[in-house]
Each structure stands twice: as C-alpha cells, then as structure tokens.
PDB file of C-alpha atoms in Angstrom:
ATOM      1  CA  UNK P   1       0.000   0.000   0.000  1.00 81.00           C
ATOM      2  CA  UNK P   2       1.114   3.647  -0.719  1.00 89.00           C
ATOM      3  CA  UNK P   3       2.373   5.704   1.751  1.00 90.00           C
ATOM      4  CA  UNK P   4       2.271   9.035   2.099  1.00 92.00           C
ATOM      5  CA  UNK P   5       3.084  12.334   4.475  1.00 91.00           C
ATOM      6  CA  UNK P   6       0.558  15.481   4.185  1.00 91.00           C
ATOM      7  CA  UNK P   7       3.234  18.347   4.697  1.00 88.00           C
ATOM      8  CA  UNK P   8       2.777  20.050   7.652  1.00 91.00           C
ATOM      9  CA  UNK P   9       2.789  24.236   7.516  1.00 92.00           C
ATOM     10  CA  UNK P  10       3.416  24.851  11.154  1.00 96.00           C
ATOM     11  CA  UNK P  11       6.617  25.455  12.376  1.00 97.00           C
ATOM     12  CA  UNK P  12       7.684  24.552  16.109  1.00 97.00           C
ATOM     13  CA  UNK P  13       7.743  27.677  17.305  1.00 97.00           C
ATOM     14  CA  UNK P  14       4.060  28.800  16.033  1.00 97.00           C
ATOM     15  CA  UNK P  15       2.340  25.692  17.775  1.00 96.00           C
ATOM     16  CA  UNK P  16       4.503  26.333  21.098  1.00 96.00           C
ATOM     17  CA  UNK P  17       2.785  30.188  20.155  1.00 95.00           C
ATOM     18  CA  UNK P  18      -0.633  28.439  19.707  1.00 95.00           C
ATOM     19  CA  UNK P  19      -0.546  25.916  22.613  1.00 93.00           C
ATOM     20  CA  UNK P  20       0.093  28.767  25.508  1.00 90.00           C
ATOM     21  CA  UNK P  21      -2.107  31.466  23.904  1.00 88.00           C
ATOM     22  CA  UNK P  22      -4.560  28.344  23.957  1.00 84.00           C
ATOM     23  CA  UNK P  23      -3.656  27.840  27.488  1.00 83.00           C
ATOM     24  CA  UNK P  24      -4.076  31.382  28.611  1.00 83.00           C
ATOM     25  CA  UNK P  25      -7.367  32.343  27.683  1.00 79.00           C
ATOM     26  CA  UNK P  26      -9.824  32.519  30.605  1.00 68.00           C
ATOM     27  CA  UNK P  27     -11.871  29.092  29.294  1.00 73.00           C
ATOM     28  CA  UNK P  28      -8.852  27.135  29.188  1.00 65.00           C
ATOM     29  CA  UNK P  29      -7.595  28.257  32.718  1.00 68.00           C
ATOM     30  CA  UNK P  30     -10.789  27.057  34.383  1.00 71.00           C
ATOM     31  CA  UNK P  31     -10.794  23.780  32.165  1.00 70.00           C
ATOM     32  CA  UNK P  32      -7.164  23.362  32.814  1.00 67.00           C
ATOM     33  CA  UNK P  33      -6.544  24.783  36.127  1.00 71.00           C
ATOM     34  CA  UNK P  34      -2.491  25.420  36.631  1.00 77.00           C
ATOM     35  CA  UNK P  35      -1.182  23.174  33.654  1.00 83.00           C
ATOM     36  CA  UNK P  36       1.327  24.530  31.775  1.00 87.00           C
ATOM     37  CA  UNK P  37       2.987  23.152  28.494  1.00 92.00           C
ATOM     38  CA  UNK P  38       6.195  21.313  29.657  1.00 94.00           C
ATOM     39  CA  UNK P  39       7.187  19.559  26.327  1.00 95.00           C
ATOM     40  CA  UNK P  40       6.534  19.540  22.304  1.00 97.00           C
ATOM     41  CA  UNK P  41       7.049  16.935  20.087  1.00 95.00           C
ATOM     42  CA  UNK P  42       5.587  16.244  16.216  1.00 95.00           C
ATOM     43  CA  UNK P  43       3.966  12.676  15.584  1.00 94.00           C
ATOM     44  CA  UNK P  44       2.390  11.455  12.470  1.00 94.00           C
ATOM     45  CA  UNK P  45      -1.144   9.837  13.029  1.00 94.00           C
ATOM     46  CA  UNK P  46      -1.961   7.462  10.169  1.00 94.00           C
ATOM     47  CA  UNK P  47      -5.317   7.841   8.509  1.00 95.00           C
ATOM     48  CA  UNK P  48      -6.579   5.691   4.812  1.00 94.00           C
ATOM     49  CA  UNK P  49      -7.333   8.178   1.859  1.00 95.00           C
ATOM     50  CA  UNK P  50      -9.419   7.530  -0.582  1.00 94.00           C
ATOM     51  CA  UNK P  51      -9.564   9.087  -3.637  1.00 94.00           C
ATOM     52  CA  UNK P  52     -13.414   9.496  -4.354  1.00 92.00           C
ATOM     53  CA  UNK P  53     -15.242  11.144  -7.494  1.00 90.00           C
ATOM     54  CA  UNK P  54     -19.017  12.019  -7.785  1.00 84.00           C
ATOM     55  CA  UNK P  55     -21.817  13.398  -8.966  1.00 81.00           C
ATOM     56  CA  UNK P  56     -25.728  14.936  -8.605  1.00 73.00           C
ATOM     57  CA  UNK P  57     -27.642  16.821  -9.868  1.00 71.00           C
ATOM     58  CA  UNK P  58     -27.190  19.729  -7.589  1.00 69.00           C
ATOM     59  CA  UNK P  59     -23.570  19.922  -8.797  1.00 70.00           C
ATOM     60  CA  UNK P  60     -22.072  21.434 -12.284  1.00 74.00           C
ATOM     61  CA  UNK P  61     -19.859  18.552 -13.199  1.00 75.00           C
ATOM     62  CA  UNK P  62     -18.043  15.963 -11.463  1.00 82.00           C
ATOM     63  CA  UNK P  63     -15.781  16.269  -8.143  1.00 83.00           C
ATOM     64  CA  UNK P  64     -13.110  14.562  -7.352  1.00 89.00           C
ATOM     65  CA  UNK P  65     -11.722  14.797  -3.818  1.00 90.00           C
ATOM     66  CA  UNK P  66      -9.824  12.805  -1.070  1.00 92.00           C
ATOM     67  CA  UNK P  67     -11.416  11.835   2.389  1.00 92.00           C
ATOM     68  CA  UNK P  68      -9.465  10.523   4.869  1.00 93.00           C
ATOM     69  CA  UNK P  69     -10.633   8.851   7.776  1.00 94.00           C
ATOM     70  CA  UNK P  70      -8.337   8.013  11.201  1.00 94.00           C
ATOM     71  CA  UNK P  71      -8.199   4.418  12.500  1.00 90.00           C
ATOM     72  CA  UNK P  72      -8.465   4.665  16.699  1.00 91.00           C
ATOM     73  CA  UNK P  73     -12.216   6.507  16.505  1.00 91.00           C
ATOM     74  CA  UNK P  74     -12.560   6.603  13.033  1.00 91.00           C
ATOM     75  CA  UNK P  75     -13.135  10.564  12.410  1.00 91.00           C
ATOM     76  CA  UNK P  76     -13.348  11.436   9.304  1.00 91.00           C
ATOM     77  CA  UNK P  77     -12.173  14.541   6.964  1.00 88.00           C
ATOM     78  CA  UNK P  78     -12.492  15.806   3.401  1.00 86.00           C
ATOM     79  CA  UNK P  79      -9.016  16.701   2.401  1.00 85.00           C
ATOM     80  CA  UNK P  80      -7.927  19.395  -0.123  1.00 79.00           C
ATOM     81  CA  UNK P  81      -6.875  17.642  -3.508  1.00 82.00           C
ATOM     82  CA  UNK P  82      -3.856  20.344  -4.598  1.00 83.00           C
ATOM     83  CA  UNK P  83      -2.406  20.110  -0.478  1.00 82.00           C
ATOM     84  CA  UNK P  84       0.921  18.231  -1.198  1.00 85.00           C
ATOM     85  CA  UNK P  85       1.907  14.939  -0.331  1.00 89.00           C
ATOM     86  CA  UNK P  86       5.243  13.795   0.504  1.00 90.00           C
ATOM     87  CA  UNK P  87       7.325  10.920   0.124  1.00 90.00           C
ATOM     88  CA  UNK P  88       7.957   9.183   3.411  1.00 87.00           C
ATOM     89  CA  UNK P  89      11.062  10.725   5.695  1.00 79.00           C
ATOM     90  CA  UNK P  90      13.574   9.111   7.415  1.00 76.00           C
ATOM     91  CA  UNK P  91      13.352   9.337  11.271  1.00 81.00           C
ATOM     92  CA  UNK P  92       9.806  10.891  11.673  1.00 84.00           C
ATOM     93  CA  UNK P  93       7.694   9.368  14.695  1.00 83.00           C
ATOM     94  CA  UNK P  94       4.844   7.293  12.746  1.00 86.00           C
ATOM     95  CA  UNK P  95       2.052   6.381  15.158  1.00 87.00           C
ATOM     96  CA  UNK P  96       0.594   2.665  14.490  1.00 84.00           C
ATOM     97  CA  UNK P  97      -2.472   2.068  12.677  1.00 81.00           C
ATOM     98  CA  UNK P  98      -5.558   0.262  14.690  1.00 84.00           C
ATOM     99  CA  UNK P  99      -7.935  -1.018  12.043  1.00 83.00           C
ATOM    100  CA  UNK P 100      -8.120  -1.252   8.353  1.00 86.00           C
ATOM    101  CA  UNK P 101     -10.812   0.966   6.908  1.00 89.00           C
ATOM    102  CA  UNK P 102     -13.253  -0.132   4.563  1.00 89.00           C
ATOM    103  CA  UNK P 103     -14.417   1.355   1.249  1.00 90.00           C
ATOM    104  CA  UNK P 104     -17.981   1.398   2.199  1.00 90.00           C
ATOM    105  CA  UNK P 105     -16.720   3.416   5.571  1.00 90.00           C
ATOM    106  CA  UNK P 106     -15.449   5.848   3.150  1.00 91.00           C
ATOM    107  CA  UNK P 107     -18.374   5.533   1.103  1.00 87.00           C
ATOM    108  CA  UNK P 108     -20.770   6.694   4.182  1.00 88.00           C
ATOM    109  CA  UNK P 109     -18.368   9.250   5.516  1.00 88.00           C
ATOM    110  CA  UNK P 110     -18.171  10.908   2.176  1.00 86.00           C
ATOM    111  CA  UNK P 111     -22.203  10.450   1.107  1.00 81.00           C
ATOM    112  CA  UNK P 112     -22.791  11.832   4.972  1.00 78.00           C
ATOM    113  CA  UNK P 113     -20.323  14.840   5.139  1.00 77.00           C
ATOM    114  CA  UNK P 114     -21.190  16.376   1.763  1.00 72.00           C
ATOM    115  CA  UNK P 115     -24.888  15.005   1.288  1.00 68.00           C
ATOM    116  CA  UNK P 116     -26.821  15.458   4.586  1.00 65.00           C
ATOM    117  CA  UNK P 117     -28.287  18.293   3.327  1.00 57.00           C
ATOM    118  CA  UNK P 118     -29.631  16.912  -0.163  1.00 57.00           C
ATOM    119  CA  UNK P 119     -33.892  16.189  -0.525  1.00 56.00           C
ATOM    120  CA  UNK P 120     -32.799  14.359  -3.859  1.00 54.00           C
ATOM    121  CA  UNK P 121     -30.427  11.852  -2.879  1.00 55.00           C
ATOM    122  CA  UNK P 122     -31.266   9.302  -5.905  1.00 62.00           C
ATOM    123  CA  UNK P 123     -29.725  11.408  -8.211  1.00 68.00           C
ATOM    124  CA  UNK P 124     -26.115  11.191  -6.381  1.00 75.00           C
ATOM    125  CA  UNK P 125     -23.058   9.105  -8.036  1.00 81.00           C
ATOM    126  CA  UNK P 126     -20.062   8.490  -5.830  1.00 85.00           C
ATOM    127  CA  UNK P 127     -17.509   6.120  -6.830  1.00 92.00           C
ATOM    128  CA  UNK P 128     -14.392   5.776  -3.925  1.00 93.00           C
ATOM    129  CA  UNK P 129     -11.164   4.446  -5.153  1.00 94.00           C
ATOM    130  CA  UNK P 130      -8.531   2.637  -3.890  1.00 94.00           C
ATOM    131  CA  UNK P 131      -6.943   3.951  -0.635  1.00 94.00           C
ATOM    132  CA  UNK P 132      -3.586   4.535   0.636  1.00 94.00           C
ATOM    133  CA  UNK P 133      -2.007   5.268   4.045  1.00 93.00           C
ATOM    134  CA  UNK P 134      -1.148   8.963   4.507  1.00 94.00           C
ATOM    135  CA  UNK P 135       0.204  10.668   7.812  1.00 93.00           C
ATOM    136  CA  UNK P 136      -1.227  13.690   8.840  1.00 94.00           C
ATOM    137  CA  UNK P 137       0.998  15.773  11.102  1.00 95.00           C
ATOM    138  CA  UNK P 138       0.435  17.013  14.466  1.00 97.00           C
ATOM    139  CA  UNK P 139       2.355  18.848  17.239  1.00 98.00           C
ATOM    140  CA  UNK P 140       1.274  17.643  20.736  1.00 97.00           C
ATOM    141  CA  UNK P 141       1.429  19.633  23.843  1.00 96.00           C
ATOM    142  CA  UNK P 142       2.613  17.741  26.975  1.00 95.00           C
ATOM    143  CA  UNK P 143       1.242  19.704  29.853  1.00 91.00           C
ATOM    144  CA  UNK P 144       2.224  19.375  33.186  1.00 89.00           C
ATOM    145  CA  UNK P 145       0.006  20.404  36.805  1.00 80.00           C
ATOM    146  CA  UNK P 146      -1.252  18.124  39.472  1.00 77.00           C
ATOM    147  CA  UNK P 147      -2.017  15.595  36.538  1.00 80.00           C
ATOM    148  CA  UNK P 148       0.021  15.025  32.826  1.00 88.00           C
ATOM    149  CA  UNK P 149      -2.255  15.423  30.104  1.00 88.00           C
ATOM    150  CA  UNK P 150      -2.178  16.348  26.479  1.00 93.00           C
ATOM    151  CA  UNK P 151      -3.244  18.729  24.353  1.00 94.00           C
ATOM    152  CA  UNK P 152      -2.932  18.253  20.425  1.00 97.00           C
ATOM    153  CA  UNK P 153      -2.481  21.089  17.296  1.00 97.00           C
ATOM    154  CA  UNK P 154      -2.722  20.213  13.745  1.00 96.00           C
ATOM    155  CA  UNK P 155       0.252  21.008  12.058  1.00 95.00           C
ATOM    156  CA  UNK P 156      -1.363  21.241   8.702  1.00 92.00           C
ATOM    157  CA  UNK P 157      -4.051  24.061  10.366  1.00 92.00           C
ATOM    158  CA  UNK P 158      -2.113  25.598  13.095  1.00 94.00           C
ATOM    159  CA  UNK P 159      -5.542  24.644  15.132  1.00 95.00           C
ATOM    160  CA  UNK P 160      -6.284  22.965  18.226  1.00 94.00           C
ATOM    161  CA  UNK P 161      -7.981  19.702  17.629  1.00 93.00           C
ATOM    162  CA  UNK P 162      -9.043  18.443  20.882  1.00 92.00           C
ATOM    163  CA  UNK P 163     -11.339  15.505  18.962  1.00 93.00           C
ATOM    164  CA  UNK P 164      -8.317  14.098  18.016  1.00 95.00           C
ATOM    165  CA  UNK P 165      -6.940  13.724  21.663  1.00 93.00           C
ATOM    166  CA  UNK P 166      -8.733  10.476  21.977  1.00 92.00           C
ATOM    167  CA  UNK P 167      -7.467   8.631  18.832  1.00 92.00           C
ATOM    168  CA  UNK P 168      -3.566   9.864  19.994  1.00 92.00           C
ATOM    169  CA  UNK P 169      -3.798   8.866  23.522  1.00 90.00           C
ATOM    170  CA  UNK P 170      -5.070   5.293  22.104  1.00 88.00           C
ATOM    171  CA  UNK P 171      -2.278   5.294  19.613  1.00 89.00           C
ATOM    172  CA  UNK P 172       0.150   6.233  21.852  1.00 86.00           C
ATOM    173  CA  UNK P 173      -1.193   2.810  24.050  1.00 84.00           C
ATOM    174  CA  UNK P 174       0.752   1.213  21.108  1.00 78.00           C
ATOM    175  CA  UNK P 175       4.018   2.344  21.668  1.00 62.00           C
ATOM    176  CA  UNK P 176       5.584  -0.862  21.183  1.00 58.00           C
ATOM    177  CA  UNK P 177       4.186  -0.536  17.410  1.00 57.00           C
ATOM    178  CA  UNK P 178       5.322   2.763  16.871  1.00 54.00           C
ATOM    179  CA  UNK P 179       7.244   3.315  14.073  1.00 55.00           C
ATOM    180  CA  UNK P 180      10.871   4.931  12.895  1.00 53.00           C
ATOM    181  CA  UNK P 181      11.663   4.956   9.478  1.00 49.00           C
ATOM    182  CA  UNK P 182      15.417   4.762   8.779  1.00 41.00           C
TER     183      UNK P 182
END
C-alpha cells in the first residue's frame, strides 16, 4: 500500500505560540486549572485516503476529492486535492495504525459529510477508489500540573484539535508498534 506524508505548515515555534495562547485564555484556565505546556514533540497519526469522485444533480460537473478517515475513533475529513503529499522521511515518529478501513466506511463518511443536506439523494453518483495510508501531522502539547495530560495542534491548520486527543492517547497505548523509518 502507498504511503504518504501530508506536509505540515506549522513550524515549532508557532504551535509552542498556539498551545500557551490556547492555554491562557480565561476558558482554558478554568478547564485546565495550573497546567502549563512542559514539552513539544511532532507525531504522524496514520489515517486511509481515498480518492473518491461524484456526482448529482445539484452539482455542475463531477468532483473529485480525497477523504481521509483516522483508524483509533474513526473521524473522518475531506481533504484538499492540490495540499501536497510527501514521500515518506527518514526518522519521523509514525504512530501505528488500529484497524483497516473499509471502502464502504469511506463511502458513508463521504455520502454523509457532503450530502446530509440533499432532498434528492437518488440522483447522487459516488464512486471511492482505492486507498492509501497517509500521515497527517500534528504537534502535541505535553502539559504538566497536578495531573500530565495532552493537548494536540494540527500542524497542517495551526488549530487545536481536541477531537483528536482520543485517537492519539489510544495510539500512543501502542508504543511498542510505533514506528521509525530509517
């Protein structure tokens, strides 16, 4: 199976930027008391892509897109087409994949996200392709109080994605499976 990186835009020094002004708002003081971010590190967290292509009535012409959908909790996300892919690196930190994901997952995650919203749902075509593996950067936070916890950024977005915290504390369960390529 392919293999591929998405290339992440933020630098280390913008998430550490991101992760204390995220930390020092009034919201995330109450939620996280007197934690304060001890450690950064980026980790790849593998998700399947699949190449999709459809069409409806509603739409002028056919799309063709790219949703990719995590394996711990199996979230889901329609990816830009022109955002570059890389060839694997040597000595990034590859988190382990949990499950294989189907085409008809991709299927339903792709009729769902971009056709909840359609009365005439007959008229829809969607053909999904044959996936690959692509890792999808992220910096992660490593805060420190009375308790460790973690708090993740995309490194593609510059956002915090606090959905994602569940799928990288479960692949981070799996250390023995992570992964350096040399």
């Amino acid at each position: 199976m392919t293999r591929k990186l998405l290339e992440p835009v933020v630098s280390k020094e913008e998430a550490v930027r991101a992760l204390n002004g995220h930390l020092d708002n009034w919201l995330a003081k109450f939620i996280y008391k007197k934690k304060r971010l001890k450690s950064i590190e980026k980790v790849y967290l593998p998700y399947f892509c699949f190449p999709y292509r459809l069409d409806s009535r509603s739409l002028n012409g056919e799309i063709v897109g790219l949703i990719a959908i995590e394996t711990y909790e199996g979230i889901s996300a329609i990816l830009p087409v022109n955002h570059p892919l890389l060839e694997i690196e040597e000595h990034l930190t590859f988190l382990p994949f949990k499950q294989l994901i189907s085409k008809e997952q991709a299927y339903e995650a792709v009729y769902w996200d971009l056709f909840q919203k359609e009365k005439d749902r007959k008229t829809i075509s969607l053909k999904i392709e044959e996936p690959f593996l692509i890792y999808v950067p992220y910096w992660i936070g490593y805060l420190q109080g009375k308790e460790y916890d973690i708090l993740p950024l995309d490194a593609v977005t510059g956002q915090i994605d606090l959905k994602m915290k569940p799928s990288l504390l479960h692949a981070f369960l799996q250390e023995d499976q992570i992964q350096k390529i040399h």
